[in-house]
Amino acid sequence: MTSQREPGFRESVDLMFQRAIRHLDLPPGLEHKIRICNSTYAVRFGVRLRGKIETFTGYRAIHSEHLEPVKGGIRYSTAVNANEVEALAALMTYKCALVEVPFGGAKGGLHIDPRDWETSELEHITRRFAYELIKRDLINPSQNVPAPDVGTGEREMAWIADQYQRLNTTDINARACVTGKPLNSGGIAGRVEATGRGIQYALRSFFRHPEDAALAGLDGTLDGKRVVVQGLGNVGFHAAKFLQEEDGAVITAVIERDGAIIDENGLEIEDLRRHIVETGSVRGFGNSTFVSDGAEVLAHDCDILIPAALEGAINIENADRIRAPLIIEAANGPVTFPADEILRRNGKIIVPDAYANAGGVTVSYFEWVKNLGHIRFGRLQRRQEESRYELLINELESNFGRELSDEFKQKYTYGAGELELVRSGLDDTMRGAYESMRDVWHGWNDVDDLRTAAYIVSIQRVAASYEAAGL
Ligand code: GLU
């Protein structure tokens, strides 16, 4: 426990930024220009629902326009306020810069509990909110491109895209006004799983360096590692599922809204998700033990802790009790600034949000490019690739007089479709960004954590872009 005060979310992000700035020598005033949020719009609008006019408040914060469009999700939650969207917009700037996605940072939010409304009502509200943003160019394929976030998904993005198209009937690039759309509305294969997939690729990158794993007191691969996940929403679910099914990790506890469950033998994530959908709770799943004070389970003994819910989950109150040696931030801002200091003091390794959850915006970038290109990735070359591989195999077989195995032939000749290309692009992005962070982490004097390293890489890139443009 510490006597330090818990800062607000925006302040927490700024403190992390300032900790990194000390290592850099920026021209006077540039630090301030990068740190501040350029603009924050609040829109209030009325929608006639259930016989009366309901007034809603929504936000779109634009943190940095050093590159455009600016990018970042829209969340639906009753915790949404200007401070939160500004903090999240700032994180988007650093995230995009770190993974070399050529966008500025933005974020939006609507103060609403989506569970209070029927689907048709939510559509009505979403279209009205989108209209307010579109008419101010706060949604626009070349200027400001939202995406899903907490409380929104493909469905809301399809409504937003359609609303934009109705208001811009002659814009051939209208579909690029928002990402995270369903496939049949101009989406891209692999976007729904992208953030969870990115967590998997980030952890693989970490364990590819035994020296890094050793700093967390870990060794080997992800196989057999005990993992605790907080939040089984889109990100937490996909991360846990892939780590379990493809890397042999054991998900020993899941923390949800209504409590947590623990099973040291491992929880079957697909089955658990089904159980939650059917019963509305994690309680009563298989042989697991239910803990009603779910937050306590953040301190459960494990190898890897994945906070995949909301900001501030690990804070001044509970940071000292966290036992996991490795924490990977699937959510945005799950560790507050003072908590980060406590965890570092306790020797914990934190894979920071700006890197860890960048898979979503990376695949959003691919979707935006696909929309502007008006063609599915792989459509032109896939079969051509396949026929060249077949040619080679036939030649080898006739020359050596021996048949290659069907399994090898099938795998080798399989031409990459959109999903394979998206995964390959995401994997490459996550590996590259890890190396750039790592170079600073291990190569710079006095930089002893990945978060500061991530900020340094990002700030340098944003600064270079401002300097090149000549403010
Ligand atoms: N909301 C996601 C994030 O926080 C995705 C943003 C995007 O795809 O633009 O990164």
Short mmCIF file of C-alpha atoms and ligand atoms in Angstrom, two decimals:
data_model
loop_
_atom_site.label_atom_id
_atom_site.label_comp_id
_atom_site.label_asym_id
_atom_site.label_seq_id
_atom_site.Cartn_x
_atom_site.Cartn_y
_atom_site.Cartn_z
CA MET A 1 0.00 0.00 0.00
CA THR A 2 1.28 3.47 -0.75
CA SER A 3 0.29 7.01 0.22
CA GLN A 4 0.41 8.09 -3.44
CA ARG A 5 -2.82 9.43 -4.96
CA GLU A 6 -4.49 7.55 -7.82
CA PRO A 7 -4.46 9.81 -10.90
CA GLY A 8 -7.29 9.96 -13.44
CA PHE A 9 -6.92 7.94 -16.64
CA ARG A 10 -5.78 10.86 -18.79
CA GLU A 11 -3.29 11.94 -16.14
CA SER A 12 -2.02 8.38 -15.83
CA VAL A 13 -1.28 8.22 -19.57
CA ASP A 14 0.43 11.62 -19.40
CA LEU A 15 2.60 10.50 -16.48
CA MET A 16 3.73 7.48 -18.48
CA PHE A 17 4.45 9.75 -21.43
CA GLN A 18 6.47 12.12 -19.23
CA ARG A 19 8.47 9.27 -17.76
CA ALA A 20 9.57 8.39 -21.30
CA ILE A 21 10.19 11.97 -22.41
CA ARG A 22 13.04 12.28 -19.90
CA HIS A 23 15.08 9.98 -22.12
CA LEU A 24 14.56 12.11 -25.23
CA ASP A 25 15.92 15.42 -26.36
CA LEU A 26 13.04 17.03 -28.25
CA PRO A 27 13.01 20.59 -29.57
CA PRO A 28 11.41 23.04 -27.09
CA GLY A 29 7.64 22.82 -27.05
CA LEU A 30 7.33 19.67 -29.15
CA GLU A 31 6.81 17.47 -26.10
CA HIS A 32 3.77 19.54 -25.16
CA LYS A 33 2.43 19.59 -28.72
CA ILE A 34 2.59 15.79 -28.92
CA ARG A 35 1.15 15.17 -25.45
CA ILE A 36 -1.96 17.34 -25.59
CA CYS A 37 -5.21 16.22 -27.17
CA ASN A 38 -5.89 18.40 -30.26
CA SER A 39 -9.66 18.55 -29.91
CA THR A 40 -12.53 16.90 -28.10
CA TYR A 41 -16.06 17.17 -29.43
CA ALA A 42 -19.11 16.45 -27.33
CA VAL A 43 -22.42 15.97 -29.10
CA ARG A 44 -25.77 15.83 -27.37
CA PHE A 45 -28.73 14.58 -29.33
CA GLY A 46 -32.26 13.46 -28.70
CA VAL A 47 -33.88 10.26 -29.94
CA ARG A 48 -37.58 9.53 -29.60
CA LEU A 49 -37.77 6.16 -27.84
CA ARG A 50 -40.52 4.40 -25.93
CA GLY A 51 -42.81 7.43 -26.19
CA LYS A 52 -40.36 10.06 -24.97
CA ILE A 53 -37.27 11.93 -26.07
CA GLU A 54 -34.08 10.45 -24.64
CA THR A 55 -31.01 12.67 -24.72
CA PHE A 56 -27.62 11.02 -25.25
CA THR A 57 -24.09 12.39 -24.93
CA GLY A 58 -21.34 11.19 -27.24
CA TYR A 59 -17.70 12.15 -27.73
CA ARG A 60 -14.99 12.05 -30.35
CA ALA A 61 -11.52 13.08 -29.18
CA ILE A 62 -8.73 13.66 -31.68
CA HIS A 63 -5.38 13.40 -30.04
CA SER A 64 -2.95 13.84 -32.92
CA GLU A 65 -3.35 14.63 -36.60
CA HIS A 66 0.30 14.22 -37.57
CA LEU A 67 -1.09 11.57 -39.92
CA GLU A 68 -4.62 11.36 -41.26
CA PRO A 69 -7.09 9.79 -41.08
CA VAL A 70 -7.13 9.64 -37.31
CA LYS A 71 -8.15 6.25 -35.99
CA GLY A 72 -9.70 4.74 -32.91
CA GLY A 73 -12.76 2.89 -31.72
CA ILE A 74 -16.12 4.04 -30.43
CA ARG A 75 -17.16 2.56 -27.09
CA TYR A 76 -20.61 2.28 -25.58
CA SER A 77 -20.49 2.42 -21.81
CA THR A 78 -21.81 4.39 -18.87
CA ALA A 79 -18.20 5.08 -17.84
CA VAL A 80 -17.60 7.15 -21.01
CA ASN A 81 -16.60 10.78 -20.41
CA ALA A 82 -14.28 13.36 -21.99
CA ASN A 83 -11.33 12.40 -19.79
CA GLU A 84 -11.64 8.74 -20.76
CA VAL A 85 -11.89 9.30 -24.53
CA GLU A 86 -8.95 11.71 -24.41
CA ALA A 87 -6.79 9.17 -22.60
CA LEU A 88 -7.83 6.47 -25.07
CA ALA A 89 -7.22 8.78 -28.05
CA ALA A 90 -3.69 9.48 -26.80
CA LEU A 91 -3.07 5.74 -26.48
CA MET A 92 -4.23 5.34 -30.10
CA THR A 93 -1.58 7.82 -31.29
CA TYR A 94 1.19 5.91 -29.53
CA LYS A 95 -0.22 2.54 -30.59
CA CYS A 96 -0.43 3.41 -34.28
CA ALA A 97 3.08 4.89 -34.27
CA LEU A 98 4.51 1.83 -32.52
CA VAL A 99 3.10 -0.67 -35.02
CA GLU A 100 3.70 1.62 -38.01
CA VAL A 101 0.06 2.04 -38.89
CA PRO A 102 -0.07 5.39 -40.71
CA PHE A 103 -2.85 7.04 -38.71
CA GLY A 104 -3.21 9.70 -36.05
CA GLY A 105 -4.95 8.86 -32.78
CA ALA A 106 -8.62 9.35 -31.91
CA LYS A 107 -11.34 7.76 -29.81
CA GLY A 108 -15.06 8.04 -29.44
CA GLY A 109 -17.64 7.07 -26.91
CA LEU A 110 -21.34 7.14 -26.24
CA HIS A 111 -22.60 7.36 -22.68
CA ILE A 112 -25.05 4.46 -22.75
CA ASP A 113 -25.58 0.99 -21.33
CA PRO A 114 -26.31 -1.01 -24.50
CA ARG A 115 -28.04 -3.69 -22.40
CA ASP A 116 -30.82 -1.21 -21.63
CA TRP A 117 -31.99 -1.11 -25.25
CA GLU A 118 -33.50 -3.42 -27.89
CA THR A 119 -31.56 -4.01 -31.11
CA SER A 120 -33.84 -1.77 -33.18
CA GLU A 121 -33.50 1.00 -30.59
CA LEU A 122 -29.72 0.66 -30.57
CA GLU A 123 -29.73 0.93 -34.36
CA HIS A 124 -31.77 4.10 -34.15
CA ILE A 125 -29.43 5.60 -31.52
CA THR A 126 -26.29 4.54 -33.40
CA ARG A 127 -27.48 6.00 -36.70
CA ARG A 128 -28.37 9.26 -34.97
CA PHE A 129 -24.98 9.41 -33.22
CA ALA A 130 -23.23 8.60 -36.49
CA TYR A 131 -25.18 11.38 -38.22
CA GLU A 132 -23.98 13.90 -35.62
CA LEU A 133 -20.37 12.83 -36.19
CA ILE A 134 -20.61 12.53 -39.99
CA LYS A 135 -22.01 16.01 -40.51
CA ARG A 136 -19.03 17.43 -38.60
CA ASP A 137 -16.54 15.28 -40.60
CA LEU A 138 -15.80 13.37 -37.41
CA ILE A 139 -16.43 10.25 -39.44
CA ASN A 140 -14.83 10.40 -42.88
CA PRO A 141 -12.68 7.92 -44.84
CA SER A 142 -9.86 10.42 -45.31
CA GLN A 143 -10.08 12.18 -41.97
CA ASN A 144 -11.51 10.17 -39.12
CA VAL A 145 -12.20 6.44 -39.15
CA PRO A 146 -13.82 4.77 -36.11
CA ALA A 147 -13.86 1.06 -35.25
CA PRO A 148 -15.35 -1.22 -32.59
CA ASP A 149 -14.37 -0.93 -28.94
CA VAL A 150 -15.92 -1.93 -25.60
CA GLY A 151 -19.70 -2.35 -26.07
CA THR A 152 -19.67 -2.13 -29.88
CA GLY A 153 -18.91 -4.60 -32.65
CA GLU A 154 -19.52 -5.49 -36.29
CA ARG A 155 -23.23 -4.72 -36.05
CA GLU A 156 -22.73 -1.09 -34.97
CA MET A 157 -20.00 -0.59 -37.58
CA ALA A 158 -22.34 -1.82 -40.35
CA TRP A 159 -24.98 0.72 -39.23
CA ILE A 160 -22.39 3.52 -39.17
CA ALA A 161 -21.07 2.60 -42.65
CA ASP A 162 -24.58 2.50 -44.03
CA GLN A 163 -25.43 5.85 -42.46
CA TYR A 164 -22.32 7.41 -44.00
CA GLN A 165 -23.18 5.96 -47.39
CA ARG A 166 -26.72 7.38 -47.23
CA LEU A 167 -25.31 10.83 -46.57
CA ASN A 168 -22.52 10.51 -49.16
CA THR A 169 -24.11 8.63 -52.01
CA THR A 170 -21.43 9.52 -54.59
CA ASP A 171 -18.38 8.82 -52.42
CA ILE A 172 -16.81 5.73 -53.99
CA ASN A 173 -14.70 5.22 -50.84
CA ALA A 174 -17.60 5.50 -48.43
CA ARG A 175 -17.04 2.00 -46.99
CA ALA A 176 -13.63 3.09 -45.71
CA CYS A 177 -15.31 5.52 -43.26
CA VAL A 178 -15.27 2.89 -40.52
CA THR A 179 -13.50 -0.44 -39.90
CA GLY A 180 -14.51 -3.61 -38.10
CA LYS A 181 -17.48 -4.06 -40.43
CA PRO A 182 -18.97 -7.49 -41.13
CA LEU A 183 -17.52 -9.27 -44.19
CA ASN A 184 -20.68 -8.70 -46.20
CA SER A 185 -20.51 -4.94 -45.58
CA GLY A 186 -16.93 -4.40 -46.67
CA GLY A 187 -15.16 -5.93 -43.69
CA ILE A 188 -12.01 -8.03 -43.82
CA ALA A 189 -11.39 -11.65 -42.81
CA GLY A 190 -9.77 -11.89 -39.39
CA ARG A 191 -10.78 -8.49 -37.98
CA VAL A 192 -13.01 -9.88 -35.21
CA GLU A 193 -10.24 -12.11 -33.85
CA ALA A 194 -7.48 -9.57 -34.58
CA THR A 195 -6.86 -8.06 -31.14
CA GLY A 196 -6.86 -11.48 -29.44
CA ARG A 197 -4.65 -12.86 -32.21
CA GLY A 198 -2.31 -9.92 -31.64
CA ILE A 199 -2.02 -10.84 -27.95
CA GLN A 200 -0.98 -14.34 -28.99
CA TYR A 201 1.62 -13.01 -31.45
CA ALA A 202 2.89 -10.53 -28.84
CA LEU A 203 3.41 -13.32 -26.29
CA ARG A 204 5.11 -15.50 -28.89
CA SER A 205 7.45 -12.60 -29.66
CA PHE A 206 8.23 -12.26 -25.96
CA PHE A 207 8.97 -15.98 -25.48
CA ARG A 208 11.07 -16.05 -28.64
CA HIS A 209 13.67 -14.24 -26.52
CA PRO A 210 14.67 -16.49 -23.60
CA GLU A 211 16.57 -13.55 -22.01
CA ASP A 212 13.33 -11.55 -21.85
CA ALA A 213 11.35 -14.44 -20.42
CA ALA A 214 14.12 -14.98 -17.85
CA LEU A 215 13.64 -11.41 -16.61
CA ALA A 216 10.13 -12.51 -15.60
CA GLY A 217 11.56 -15.69 -14.09
CA LEU A 218 10.01 -17.76 -16.89
CA ASP A 219 11.48 -20.09 -19.48
CA GLY A 220 10.50 -22.28 -22.40
CA THR A 221 7.50 -21.49 -24.55
CA LEU A 222 3.85 -20.75 -23.88
CA ASP A 223 3.22 -24.48 -23.56
CA GLY A 224 1.96 -25.27 -20.06
CA LYS A 225 2.01 -21.67 -18.85
CA ARG A 226 -0.78 -20.89 -16.36
CA VAL A 227 -2.84 -17.95 -17.54
CA VAL A 228 -5.45 -15.82 -15.74
CA VAL A 229 -7.74 -13.75 -17.96
CA GLN A 230 -9.85 -10.82 -16.77
CA GLY A 231 -12.74 -10.22 -19.17
CA LEU A 232 -14.04 -12.74 -21.69
CA GLY A 233 -15.25 -10.18 -24.22
CA ASN A 234 -14.06 -10.22 -27.80
CA VAL A 235 -10.39 -9.62 -26.95
CA GLY A 236 -10.08 -11.80 -23.84
CA PHE A 237 -12.01 -14.64 -25.42
CA HIS A 238 -9.95 -14.83 -28.60
CA ALA A 239 -6.64 -14.40 -26.77
CA ALA A 240 -7.49 -17.17 -24.29
CA LYS A 241 -8.85 -19.46 -27.01
CA PHE A 242 -5.81 -19.17 -29.27
CA LEU A 243 -3.32 -19.50 -26.40
CA GLN A 244 -5.12 -22.62 -25.20
CA GLU A 245 -5.81 -24.29 -28.54
CA GLU A 246 -2.63 -23.42 -30.42
CA ASP A 247 0.10 -22.79 -27.83
CA GLY A 248 -0.76 -25.24 -25.05
CA ALA A 249 -1.30 -22.56 -22.39
CA VAL A 250 -3.57 -23.53 -19.48
CA ILE A 251 -6.28 -21.01 -18.63
CA THR A 252 -6.53 -21.49 -14.88
CA ALA A 253 -8.92 -18.64 -14.03
CA VAL A 254 -11.35 -16.32 -15.75
CA ILE A 255 -12.64 -13.16 -14.10
CA GLU A 256 -15.94 -11.77 -15.33
CA ARG A 257 -18.46 -9.12 -14.29
CA ASP A 258 -20.30 -11.39 -11.84
CA GLY A 259 -17.34 -13.18 -10.27
CA ALA A 260 -14.45 -15.44 -11.19
CA ILE A 261 -13.90 -19.16 -11.69
CA ILE A 262 -10.75 -21.14 -11.02
CA ASP A 263 -9.72 -24.57 -12.25
CA GLU A 264 -6.01 -25.39 -12.06
CA ASN A 265 -6.53 -28.17 -14.62
CA GLY A 266 -7.60 -25.57 -17.17
CA LEU A 267 -10.91 -24.10 -18.32
CA GLU A 268 -12.19 -24.99 -21.81
CA ILE A 269 -12.65 -21.53 -23.24
CA GLU A 270 -15.11 -22.33 -26.05
CA ASP A 271 -17.32 -24.28 -23.62
CA LEU A 272 -17.06 -21.52 -21.03
CA ARG A 273 -18.15 -18.90 -23.53
CA ARG A 274 -21.17 -21.05 -24.42
CA HIS A 275 -21.95 -21.44 -20.71
CA ILE A 276 -21.84 -17.65 -20.24
CA VAL A 277 -24.13 -17.07 -23.22
CA GLU A 278 -26.59 -19.68 -21.96
CA THR A 279 -26.62 -18.83 -18.24
CA GLY A 280 -25.43 -15.21 -18.21
CA SER A 281 -22.73 -16.10 -15.67
CA VAL A 282 -19.44 -17.95 -15.16
CA ARG A 283 -20.88 -19.58 -12.04
CA GLY A 284 -21.42 -23.34 -12.14
CA PHE A 285 -19.05 -24.10 -14.99
CA GLY A 286 -17.63 -27.66 -14.98
CA ASN A 287 -15.49 -28.46 -11.96
CA SER A 288 -14.42 -24.89 -11.41
CA THR A 289 -14.51 -23.05 -8.09
CA PHE A 290 -16.57 -19.87 -8.09
CA VAL A 291 -15.25 -16.75 -6.34
CA SER A 292 -17.83 -14.01 -5.97
CA ASP A 293 -15.26 -11.25 -5.41
CA GLY A 294 -13.82 -11.65 -8.90
CA ALA A 295 -11.29 -8.81 -8.61
CA GLU A 296 -9.47 -10.78 -5.87
CA VAL A 297 -8.54 -13.37 -8.50
CA LEU A 298 -6.31 -10.81 -10.25
CA ALA A 299 -3.87 -11.68 -7.45
CA HIS A 300 -4.17 -15.43 -8.14
CA ASP A 301 -0.88 -17.27 -8.57
CA CYS A 302 -0.14 -17.82 -12.29
CA ASP A 303 2.53 -17.23 -14.93
CA ILE A 304 0.71 -14.74 -17.14
CA LEU A 305 -2.04 -12.30 -16.21
CA ILE A 306 -4.14 -10.88 -19.05
CA PRO A 307 -6.29 -7.93 -18.01
CA ALA A 308 -8.73 -7.71 -20.94
CA ALA A 309 -11.52 -5.66 -19.38
CA LEU A 310 -11.39 -1.97 -18.55
CA GLU A 311 -8.87 0.68 -17.51
CA GLY A 312 -7.67 0.88 -13.93
CA ALA A 313 -8.19 -2.83 -13.08
CA ILE A 314 -4.74 -2.96 -11.50
CA ASN A 315 -4.36 0.10 -9.34
CA ILE A 316 -2.78 1.50 -6.21
CA GLU A 317 -5.01 -0.73 -4.05
CA ASN A 318 -4.19 -4.14 -5.49
CA ALA A 319 -0.86 -3.75 -7.37
CA ASP A 320 1.23 -5.00 -4.46
CA ARG A 321 -0.76 -8.23 -4.27
CA ILE A 322 -0.35 -9.20 -7.94
CA ARG A 323 1.65 -12.43 -8.13
CA ALA A 324 1.89 -12.99 -11.89
CA PRO A 325 5.44 -12.30 -13.05
CA LEU A 326 4.23 -11.35 -16.54
CA ILE A 327 1.29 -9.08 -17.29
CA ILE A 328 0.10 -8.44 -20.84
CA GLU A 329 -2.30 -5.52 -21.25
CA ALA A 330 -5.07 -6.66 -23.58
CA ALA A 331 -7.28 -3.79 -22.39
CA ASN A 332 -6.35 -0.14 -22.80
CA GLY A 333 -4.91 1.33 -19.61
CA PRO A 334 -5.60 -1.61 -17.25
CA VAL A 335 -2.59 -0.66 -15.08
CA THR A 336 -2.57 2.84 -13.57
CA PHE A 337 0.64 4.85 -13.37
CA PRO A 338 1.26 4.26 -9.63
CA ALA A 339 0.36 0.58 -10.05
CA ASP A 340 2.89 0.37 -12.87
CA GLU A 341 5.58 1.78 -10.55
CA ILE A 342 4.67 -0.72 -7.81
CA LEU A 343 4.69 -3.67 -10.22
CA ARG A 344 8.05 -2.66 -11.65
CA ARG A 345 9.48 -2.32 -8.17
CA ASN A 346 8.22 -5.85 -7.49
CA GLY A 347 10.09 -7.11 -10.57
CA LYS A 348 7.04 -7.73 -12.75
CA ILE A 349 7.31 -7.49 -16.52
CA ILE A 350 4.48 -5.63 -18.25
CA VAL A 351 3.84 -5.95 -21.98
CA PRO A 352 2.14 -2.58 -22.50
CA ASP A 353 -1.26 -1.92 -24.08
CA ALA A 354 0.05 0.25 -26.92
CA TYR A 355 1.86 -2.82 -28.20
CA ALA A 356 -0.11 -5.75 -26.83
CA ASN A 357 -3.56 -4.82 -28.13
CA ALA A 358 -2.44 -3.19 -31.38
CA GLY A 359 -3.67 -6.18 -33.42
CA GLY A 360 -7.11 -4.60 -33.75
CA VAL A 361 -5.99 -1.36 -35.30
CA THR A 362 -3.42 -3.15 -37.45
CA VAL A 363 -6.11 -5.25 -39.12
CA SER A 364 -8.34 -2.16 -39.26
CA TYR A 365 -5.60 -0.61 -41.36
CA PHE A 366 -5.67 -3.61 -43.71
CA GLU A 367 -9.46 -3.29 -43.94
CA TRP A 368 -9.22 0.42 -44.78
CA VAL A 369 -6.65 -0.33 -47.50
CA LYS A 370 -8.90 -3.10 -48.84
CA ASN A 371 -11.85 -0.70 -48.98
CA LEU A 372 -9.82 1.89 -50.87
CA GLY A 373 -8.52 -0.81 -53.24
CA HIS A 374 -12.01 -2.24 -53.74
CA ILE A 375 -10.64 -5.76 -53.95
CA ARG A 376 -10.17 -8.65 -51.56
CA PHE A 377 -6.55 -9.40 -50.67
CA GLY A 378 -5.22 -12.43 -52.54
CA ARG A 379 -7.94 -12.40 -55.18
CA LEU A 380 -5.60 -11.89 -58.11
CA GLN A 381 -2.64 -14.06 -57.19
CA ARG A 382 -3.99 -16.97 -55.16
CA ARG A 383 -4.70 -19.49 -57.94
CA GLN A 384 -1.67 -18.40 -59.90
CA GLU A 385 0.50 -19.18 -56.87
CA GLU A 386 -1.18 -22.55 -56.48
CA SER A 387 -0.55 -23.56 -60.09
CA ARG A 388 3.13 -22.63 -59.85
CA TYR A 389 3.55 -24.75 -56.71
CA GLU A 390 1.73 -27.64 -58.42
CA LEU A 391 4.04 -27.34 -61.40
CA LEU A 392 7.07 -27.58 -59.14
CA ILE A 393 5.68 -30.60 -57.28
CA ASN A 394 4.85 -32.44 -60.51
CA GLU A 395 8.33 -31.78 -61.82
CA LEU A 396 9.96 -33.00 -58.60
CA GLU A 397 7.84 -36.14 -58.52
CA SER A 398 8.55 -37.06 -62.13
CA ASN A 399 12.29 -36.40 -61.73
CA PHE A 400 12.72 -38.32 -58.49
CA GLY A 401 10.20 -40.99 -59.39
CA ARG A 402 8.70 -40.76 -55.92
CA GLU A 403 5.37 -39.31 -54.76
CA LEU A 404 5.41 -36.63 -52.07
CA SER A 405 2.93 -37.06 -49.24
CA ASP A 406 -0.58 -35.75 -49.81
CA GLU A 407 -0.38 -33.75 -46.60
CA PHE A 408 2.79 -31.98 -47.73
CA LYS A 409 1.38 -31.34 -51.20
CA GLN A 410 -1.84 -29.95 -49.79
CA LYS A 411 -0.04 -27.61 -47.39
CA TYR A 412 2.60 -26.54 -49.87
CA THR A 413 0.30 -25.76 -52.76
CA TYR A 414 -2.34 -23.96 -50.69
CA GLY A 415 -2.41 -20.37 -51.99
CA ALA A 416 -2.89 -17.67 -49.38
CA GLY A 417 -6.38 -16.20 -49.20
CA GLU A 418 -7.36 -13.05 -47.37
CA LEU A 419 -7.36 -14.61 -43.89
CA GLU A 420 -3.85 -16.07 -44.30
CA LEU A 421 -2.56 -12.75 -45.64
CA VAL A 422 -4.14 -10.79 -42.80
CA ARG A 423 -2.62 -13.12 -40.21
CA SER A 424 0.75 -12.94 -41.92
CA GLY A 425 0.63 -9.13 -41.98
CA LEU A 426 -0.39 -9.03 -38.34
CA ASP A 427 2.33 -11.47 -37.28
CA ASP A 428 4.95 -9.47 -39.13
CA THR A 429 3.71 -6.25 -37.53
CA MET A 430 3.74 -7.67 -34.00
CA ARG A 431 7.21 -9.17 -34.43
CA GLY A 432 8.64 -5.96 -35.87
CA ALA A 433 7.15 -3.74 -33.17
CA TYR A 434 8.42 -6.06 -30.43
CA GLU A 435 11.94 -5.82 -31.78
CA SER A 436 11.81 -2.02 -31.98
CA MET A 437 10.62 -1.82 -28.36
CA ARG A 438 13.16 -4.38 -27.27
CA ASP A 439 16.07 -2.53 -28.88
CA VAL A 440 15.30 0.45 -26.65
CA TRP A 441 14.56 -1.69 -23.57
CA HIS A 442 17.92 -3.42 -23.72
CA GLY A 443 19.95 -0.88 -25.63
CA TRP A 444 19.27 2.43 -23.92
CA ASN A 445 20.72 3.50 -20.61
CA ASP A 446 18.26 3.55 -17.73
CA VAL A 447 15.31 2.25 -19.73
CA ASP A 448 14.28 -0.77 -17.72
CA ASP A 449 10.74 -1.50 -18.83
CA LEU A 450 8.85 -2.24 -22.04
CA ARG A 451 6.28 0.53 -21.52
CA THR A 452 8.86 3.30 -21.41
CA ALA A 453 10.56 1.70 -24.40
CA ALA A 454 7.27 1.63 -26.31
CA TYR A 455 6.59 5.29 -25.55
CA ILE A 456 10.11 6.22 -26.64
CA VAL A 457 9.74 4.47 -30.01
CA SER A 458 6.32 6.03 -30.60
CA ILE A 459 7.20 9.55 -29.50
CA GLN A 460 10.30 9.54 -31.68
CA ARG A 461 8.20 8.57 -34.71
CA VAL A 462 5.48 11.13 -34.03
CA ALA A 463 8.14 13.80 -33.41
CA ALA A 464 9.90 12.92 -36.68
CA SER A 465 6.63 13.22 -38.52
CA TYR A 466 5.88 16.66 -36.99
CA GLU A 467 9.39 17.84 -37.74
CA ALA A 468 9.29 16.61 -41.33
CA ALA A 469 5.95 18.32 -41.94
CA GLY A 470 7.33 21.56 -40.47
CA LEU A 471 4.81 22.80 -37.91
N1 GLU B 1 -10.73 0.00 -30.39
C1 GLU B 1 -9.55 -0.69 -30.81
C2 GLU B 1 -8.34 -0.17 -30.05
O1 GLU B 1 -8.44 0.30 -28.96
C3 GLU B 1 -9.38 -0.69 -32.31
C4 GLU B 1 -9.22 0.65 -32.92
C5 GLU B 1 -9.26 0.60 -34.45
O2 GLU B 1 -9.28 -0.45 -35.02
O3 GLU B 1 -9.26 1.71 -35.02
O4 GLU B 1 -7.24 -0.29 -30.49
#
